[in-house]
PDB file of C-alpha atoms in Angstrom:
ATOM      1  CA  UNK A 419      73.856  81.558  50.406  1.00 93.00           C
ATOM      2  CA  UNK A 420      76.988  83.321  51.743  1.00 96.00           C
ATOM      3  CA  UNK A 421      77.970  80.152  53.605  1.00 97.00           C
ATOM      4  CA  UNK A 422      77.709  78.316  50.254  1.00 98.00           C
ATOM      5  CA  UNK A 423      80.019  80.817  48.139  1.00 98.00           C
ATOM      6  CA  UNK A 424      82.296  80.962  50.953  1.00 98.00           C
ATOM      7  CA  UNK A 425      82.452  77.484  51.011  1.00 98.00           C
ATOM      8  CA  UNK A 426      82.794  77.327  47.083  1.00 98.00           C
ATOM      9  CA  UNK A 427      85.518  80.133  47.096  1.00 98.00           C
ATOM     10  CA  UNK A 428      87.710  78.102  49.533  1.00 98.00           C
ATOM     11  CA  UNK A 429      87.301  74.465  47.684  1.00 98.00           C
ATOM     12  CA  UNK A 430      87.765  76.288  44.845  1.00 98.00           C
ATOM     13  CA  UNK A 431      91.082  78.073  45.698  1.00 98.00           C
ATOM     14  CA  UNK A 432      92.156  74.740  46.611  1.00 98.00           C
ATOM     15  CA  UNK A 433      91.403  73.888  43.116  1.00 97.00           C
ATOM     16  CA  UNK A 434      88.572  71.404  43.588  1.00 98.00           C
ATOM     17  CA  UNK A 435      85.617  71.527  41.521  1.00 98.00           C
ATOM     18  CA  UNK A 436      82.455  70.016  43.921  1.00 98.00           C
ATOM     19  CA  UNK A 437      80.542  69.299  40.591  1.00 97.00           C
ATOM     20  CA  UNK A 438      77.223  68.019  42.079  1.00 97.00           C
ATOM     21  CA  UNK A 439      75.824  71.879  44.136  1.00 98.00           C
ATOM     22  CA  UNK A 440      72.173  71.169  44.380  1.00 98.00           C
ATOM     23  CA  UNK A 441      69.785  71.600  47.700  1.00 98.00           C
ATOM     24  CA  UNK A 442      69.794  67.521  48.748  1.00 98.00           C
ATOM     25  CA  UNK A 443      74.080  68.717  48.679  1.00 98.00           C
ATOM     26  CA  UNK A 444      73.546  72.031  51.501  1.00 98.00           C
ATOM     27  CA  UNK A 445      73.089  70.788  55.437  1.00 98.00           C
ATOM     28  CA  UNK A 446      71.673  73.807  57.447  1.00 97.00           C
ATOM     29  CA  UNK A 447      71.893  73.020  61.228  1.00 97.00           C
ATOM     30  CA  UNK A 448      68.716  74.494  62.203  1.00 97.00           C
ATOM     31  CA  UNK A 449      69.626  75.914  65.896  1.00 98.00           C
ATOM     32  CA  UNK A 450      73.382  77.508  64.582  1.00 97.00           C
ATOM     33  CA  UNK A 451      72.238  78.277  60.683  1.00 96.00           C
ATOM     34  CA  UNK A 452      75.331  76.888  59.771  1.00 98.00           C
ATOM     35  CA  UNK A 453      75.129  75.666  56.400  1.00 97.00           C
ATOM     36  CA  UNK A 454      77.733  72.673  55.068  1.00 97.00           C
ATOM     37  CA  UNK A 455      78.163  71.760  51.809  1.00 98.00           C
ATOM     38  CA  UNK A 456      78.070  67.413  51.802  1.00 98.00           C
ATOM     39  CA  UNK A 457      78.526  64.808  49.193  1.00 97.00           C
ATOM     40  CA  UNK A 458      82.376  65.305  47.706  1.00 97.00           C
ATOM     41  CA  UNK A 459      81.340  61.539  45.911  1.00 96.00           C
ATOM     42  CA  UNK A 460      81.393  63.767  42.654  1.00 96.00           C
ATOM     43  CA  UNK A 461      84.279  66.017  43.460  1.00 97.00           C
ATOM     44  CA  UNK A 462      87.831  66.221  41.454  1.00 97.00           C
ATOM     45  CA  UNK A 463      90.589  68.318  41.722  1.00 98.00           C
ATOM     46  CA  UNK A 464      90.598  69.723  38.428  1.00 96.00           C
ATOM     47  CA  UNK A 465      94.039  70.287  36.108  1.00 95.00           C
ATOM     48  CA  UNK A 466      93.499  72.513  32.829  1.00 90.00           C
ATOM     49  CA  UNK A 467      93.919  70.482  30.114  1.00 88.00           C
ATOM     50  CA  UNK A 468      93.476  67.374  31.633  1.00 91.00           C
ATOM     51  CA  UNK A 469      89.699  65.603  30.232  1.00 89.00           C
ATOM     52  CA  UNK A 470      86.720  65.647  32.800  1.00 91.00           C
ATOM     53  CA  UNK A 471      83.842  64.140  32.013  1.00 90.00           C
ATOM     54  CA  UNK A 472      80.464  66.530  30.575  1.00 84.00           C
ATOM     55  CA  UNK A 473      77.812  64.380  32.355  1.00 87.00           C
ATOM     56  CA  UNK A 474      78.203  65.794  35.961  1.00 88.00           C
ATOM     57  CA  UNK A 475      75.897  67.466  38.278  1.00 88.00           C
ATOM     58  CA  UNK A 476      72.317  67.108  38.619  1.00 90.00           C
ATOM     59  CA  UNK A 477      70.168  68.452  35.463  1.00 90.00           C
ATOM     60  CA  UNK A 478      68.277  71.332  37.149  1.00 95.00           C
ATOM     61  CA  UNK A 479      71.603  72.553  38.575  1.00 96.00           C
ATOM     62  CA  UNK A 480      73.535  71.925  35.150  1.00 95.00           C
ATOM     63  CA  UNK A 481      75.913  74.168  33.705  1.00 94.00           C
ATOM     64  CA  UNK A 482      75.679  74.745  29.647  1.00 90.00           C
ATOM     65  CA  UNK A 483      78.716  73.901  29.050  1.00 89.00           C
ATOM     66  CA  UNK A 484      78.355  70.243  30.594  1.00 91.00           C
ATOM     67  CA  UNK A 485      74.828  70.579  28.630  1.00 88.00           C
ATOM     68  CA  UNK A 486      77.047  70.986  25.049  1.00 83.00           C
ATOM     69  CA  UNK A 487      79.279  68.151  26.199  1.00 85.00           C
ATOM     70  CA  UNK A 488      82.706  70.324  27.286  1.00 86.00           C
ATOM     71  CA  UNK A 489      85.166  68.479  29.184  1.00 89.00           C
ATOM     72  CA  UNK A 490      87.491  71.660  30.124  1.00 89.00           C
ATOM     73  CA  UNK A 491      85.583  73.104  32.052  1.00 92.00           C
ATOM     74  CA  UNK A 492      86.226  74.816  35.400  1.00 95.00           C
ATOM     75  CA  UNK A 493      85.168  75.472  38.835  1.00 97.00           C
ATOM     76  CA  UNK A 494      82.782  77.881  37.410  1.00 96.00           C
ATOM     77  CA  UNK A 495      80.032  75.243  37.122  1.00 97.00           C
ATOM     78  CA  UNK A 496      79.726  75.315  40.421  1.00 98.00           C
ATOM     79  CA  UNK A 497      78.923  79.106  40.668  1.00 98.00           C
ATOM     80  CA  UNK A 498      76.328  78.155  38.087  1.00 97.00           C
ATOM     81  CA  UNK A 499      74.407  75.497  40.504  1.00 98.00           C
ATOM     82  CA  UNK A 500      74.789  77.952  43.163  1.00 98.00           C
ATOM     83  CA  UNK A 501      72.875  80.614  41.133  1.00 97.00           C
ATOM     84  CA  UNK A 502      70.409  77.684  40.194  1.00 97.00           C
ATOM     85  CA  UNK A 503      70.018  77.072  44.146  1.00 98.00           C
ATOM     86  CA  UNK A 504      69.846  80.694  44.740  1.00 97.00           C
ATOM     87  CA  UNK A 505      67.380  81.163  42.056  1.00 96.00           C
ATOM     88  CA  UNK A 506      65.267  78.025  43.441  1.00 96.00           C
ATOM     89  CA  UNK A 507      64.919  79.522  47.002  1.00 95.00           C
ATOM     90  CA  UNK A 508      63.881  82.597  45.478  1.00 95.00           C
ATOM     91  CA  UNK A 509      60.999  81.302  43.191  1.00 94.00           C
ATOM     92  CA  UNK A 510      60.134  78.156  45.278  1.00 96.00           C
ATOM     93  CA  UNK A 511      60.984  75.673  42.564  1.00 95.00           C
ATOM     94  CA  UNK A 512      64.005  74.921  40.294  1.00 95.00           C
ATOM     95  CA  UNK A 513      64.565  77.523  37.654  1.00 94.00           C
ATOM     96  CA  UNK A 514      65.074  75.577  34.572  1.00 94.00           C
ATOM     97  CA  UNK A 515      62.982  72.403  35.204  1.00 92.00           C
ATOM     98  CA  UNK A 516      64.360  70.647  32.050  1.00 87.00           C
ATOM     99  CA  UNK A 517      63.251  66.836  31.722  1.00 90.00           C
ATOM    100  CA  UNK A 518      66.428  65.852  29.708  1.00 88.00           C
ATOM    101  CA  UNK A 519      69.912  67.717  28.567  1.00 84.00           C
ATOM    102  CA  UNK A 520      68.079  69.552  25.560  1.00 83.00           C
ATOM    103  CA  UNK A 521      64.436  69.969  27.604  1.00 89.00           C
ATOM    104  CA  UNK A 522      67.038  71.809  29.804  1.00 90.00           C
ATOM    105  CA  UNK A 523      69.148  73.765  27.566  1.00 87.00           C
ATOM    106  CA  UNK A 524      65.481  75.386  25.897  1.00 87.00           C
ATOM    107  CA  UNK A 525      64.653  76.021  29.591  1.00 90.00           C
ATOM    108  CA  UNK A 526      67.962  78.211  29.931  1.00 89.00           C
ATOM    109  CA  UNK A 527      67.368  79.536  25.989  1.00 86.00           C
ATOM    110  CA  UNK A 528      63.790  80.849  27.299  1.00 86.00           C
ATOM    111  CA  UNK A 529      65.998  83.072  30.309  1.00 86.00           C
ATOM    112  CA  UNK A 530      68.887  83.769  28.521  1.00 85.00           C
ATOM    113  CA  UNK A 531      68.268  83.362  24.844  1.00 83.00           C
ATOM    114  CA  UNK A 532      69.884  81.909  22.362  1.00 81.00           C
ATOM    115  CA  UNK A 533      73.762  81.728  22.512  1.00 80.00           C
ATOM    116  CA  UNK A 534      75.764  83.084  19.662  1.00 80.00           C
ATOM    117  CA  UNK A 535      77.800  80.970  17.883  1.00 78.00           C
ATOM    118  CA  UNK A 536      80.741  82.222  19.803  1.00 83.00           C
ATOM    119  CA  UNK A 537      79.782  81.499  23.107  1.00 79.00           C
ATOM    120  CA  UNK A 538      79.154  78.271  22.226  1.00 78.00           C
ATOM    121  CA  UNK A 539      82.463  77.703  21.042  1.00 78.00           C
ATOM    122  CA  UNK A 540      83.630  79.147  24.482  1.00 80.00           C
ATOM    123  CA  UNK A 541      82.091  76.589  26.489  1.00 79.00           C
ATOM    124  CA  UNK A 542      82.783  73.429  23.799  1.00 73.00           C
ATOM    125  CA  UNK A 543      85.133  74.305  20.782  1.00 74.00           C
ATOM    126  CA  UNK A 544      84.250  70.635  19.592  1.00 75.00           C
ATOM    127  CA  UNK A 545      80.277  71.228  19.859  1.00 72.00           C
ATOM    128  CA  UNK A 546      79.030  71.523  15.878  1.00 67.00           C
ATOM    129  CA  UNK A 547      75.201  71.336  16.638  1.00 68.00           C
ATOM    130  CA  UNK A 548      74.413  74.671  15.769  1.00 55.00           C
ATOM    131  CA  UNK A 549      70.483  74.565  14.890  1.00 59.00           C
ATOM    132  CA  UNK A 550      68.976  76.393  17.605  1.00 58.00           C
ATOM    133  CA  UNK A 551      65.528  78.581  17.706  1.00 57.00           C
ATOM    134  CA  UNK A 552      66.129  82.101  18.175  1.00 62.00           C
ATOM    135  CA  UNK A 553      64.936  82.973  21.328  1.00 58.00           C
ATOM    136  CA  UNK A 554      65.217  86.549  22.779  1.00 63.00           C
ATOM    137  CA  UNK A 555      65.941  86.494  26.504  1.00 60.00           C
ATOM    138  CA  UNK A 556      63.127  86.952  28.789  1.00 59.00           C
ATOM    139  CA  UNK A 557      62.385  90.939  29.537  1.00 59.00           C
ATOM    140  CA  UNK A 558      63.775  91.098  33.398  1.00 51.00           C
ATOM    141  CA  UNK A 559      61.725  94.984  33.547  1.00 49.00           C
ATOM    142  CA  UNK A 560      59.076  92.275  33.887  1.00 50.00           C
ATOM    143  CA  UNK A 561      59.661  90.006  36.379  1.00 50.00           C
ATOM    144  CA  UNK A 562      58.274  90.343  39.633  1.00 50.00           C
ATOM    145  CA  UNK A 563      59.942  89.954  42.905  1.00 49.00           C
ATOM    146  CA  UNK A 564      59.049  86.738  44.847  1.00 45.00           C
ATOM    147  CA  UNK A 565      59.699  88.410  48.044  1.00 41.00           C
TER     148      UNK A 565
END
């Protein structure tokens, strides 16, 4: 996973946003262990302000904010993926196994709980679909290590 944030920190201080981090996207040369991230077919160098499009990345490695339909976002969805990844190698299978964008956004809501109002707004200003279940995060005194 270090090879993968290292690799993120230097795209990203470049100012490129990979936009598709997901498993089938990390090559891990089995004799070294050196890990490369592959498939830049999604990749953009992003400009604030300037439009991206929200339906990016691969659903079980989604962002929220590309889930509520931003199109400002940053390089930070990346770090999110990676987490997803991170998370995934931990438990043995994807975290939030969504089958569609809202499937997906309850599977977050069930770990993280509902989102206020605000950080909605942070991720989509435009986003006015603000019926959600409220869902208390998940108690993390209770999970168990997978270790």
């Amino acid at each position: 996973m270090y090879q993968l944030f290292r690799s993120l920190a230097y795209i990203h201080s470049l100012g490129i946003c990979h936009r598709d981090i997901k498993p089938q996207n990390l090559l891990l040369d089995p004799e070294t262990g050196v890990l490369k991230l592959c498939d830049f077919g999604s990749a953009k160098h992003l400009i604030k302000g300037e439009p991206n499009v929200s339906y990016i990345c691969s659903r079980y490695y989604r962002a929220p904010e590309l889930i509520f339909g931003a199109i400002d976002y940053t390089t930070k969805i990346d770090v999110w993926s990676a987490g997803c990844v991170l998370a995934e190698l931990l438990l043995g299978q994807p975290i939030f196994p969504g089958d569609s964008g809202v499937d997906q956004l309850v599977e977050i809501i069930k770990v993280l709980g509902t989102p206020t109002r605000e950080q909605i707004r942070e991720m989509n200003p435009n986003y006015t679909e603000f019926k959600f279940p409220q869902i208390k995060s998940h108690p993390w005194q209770q999970v168990r290590y997978v270790i």
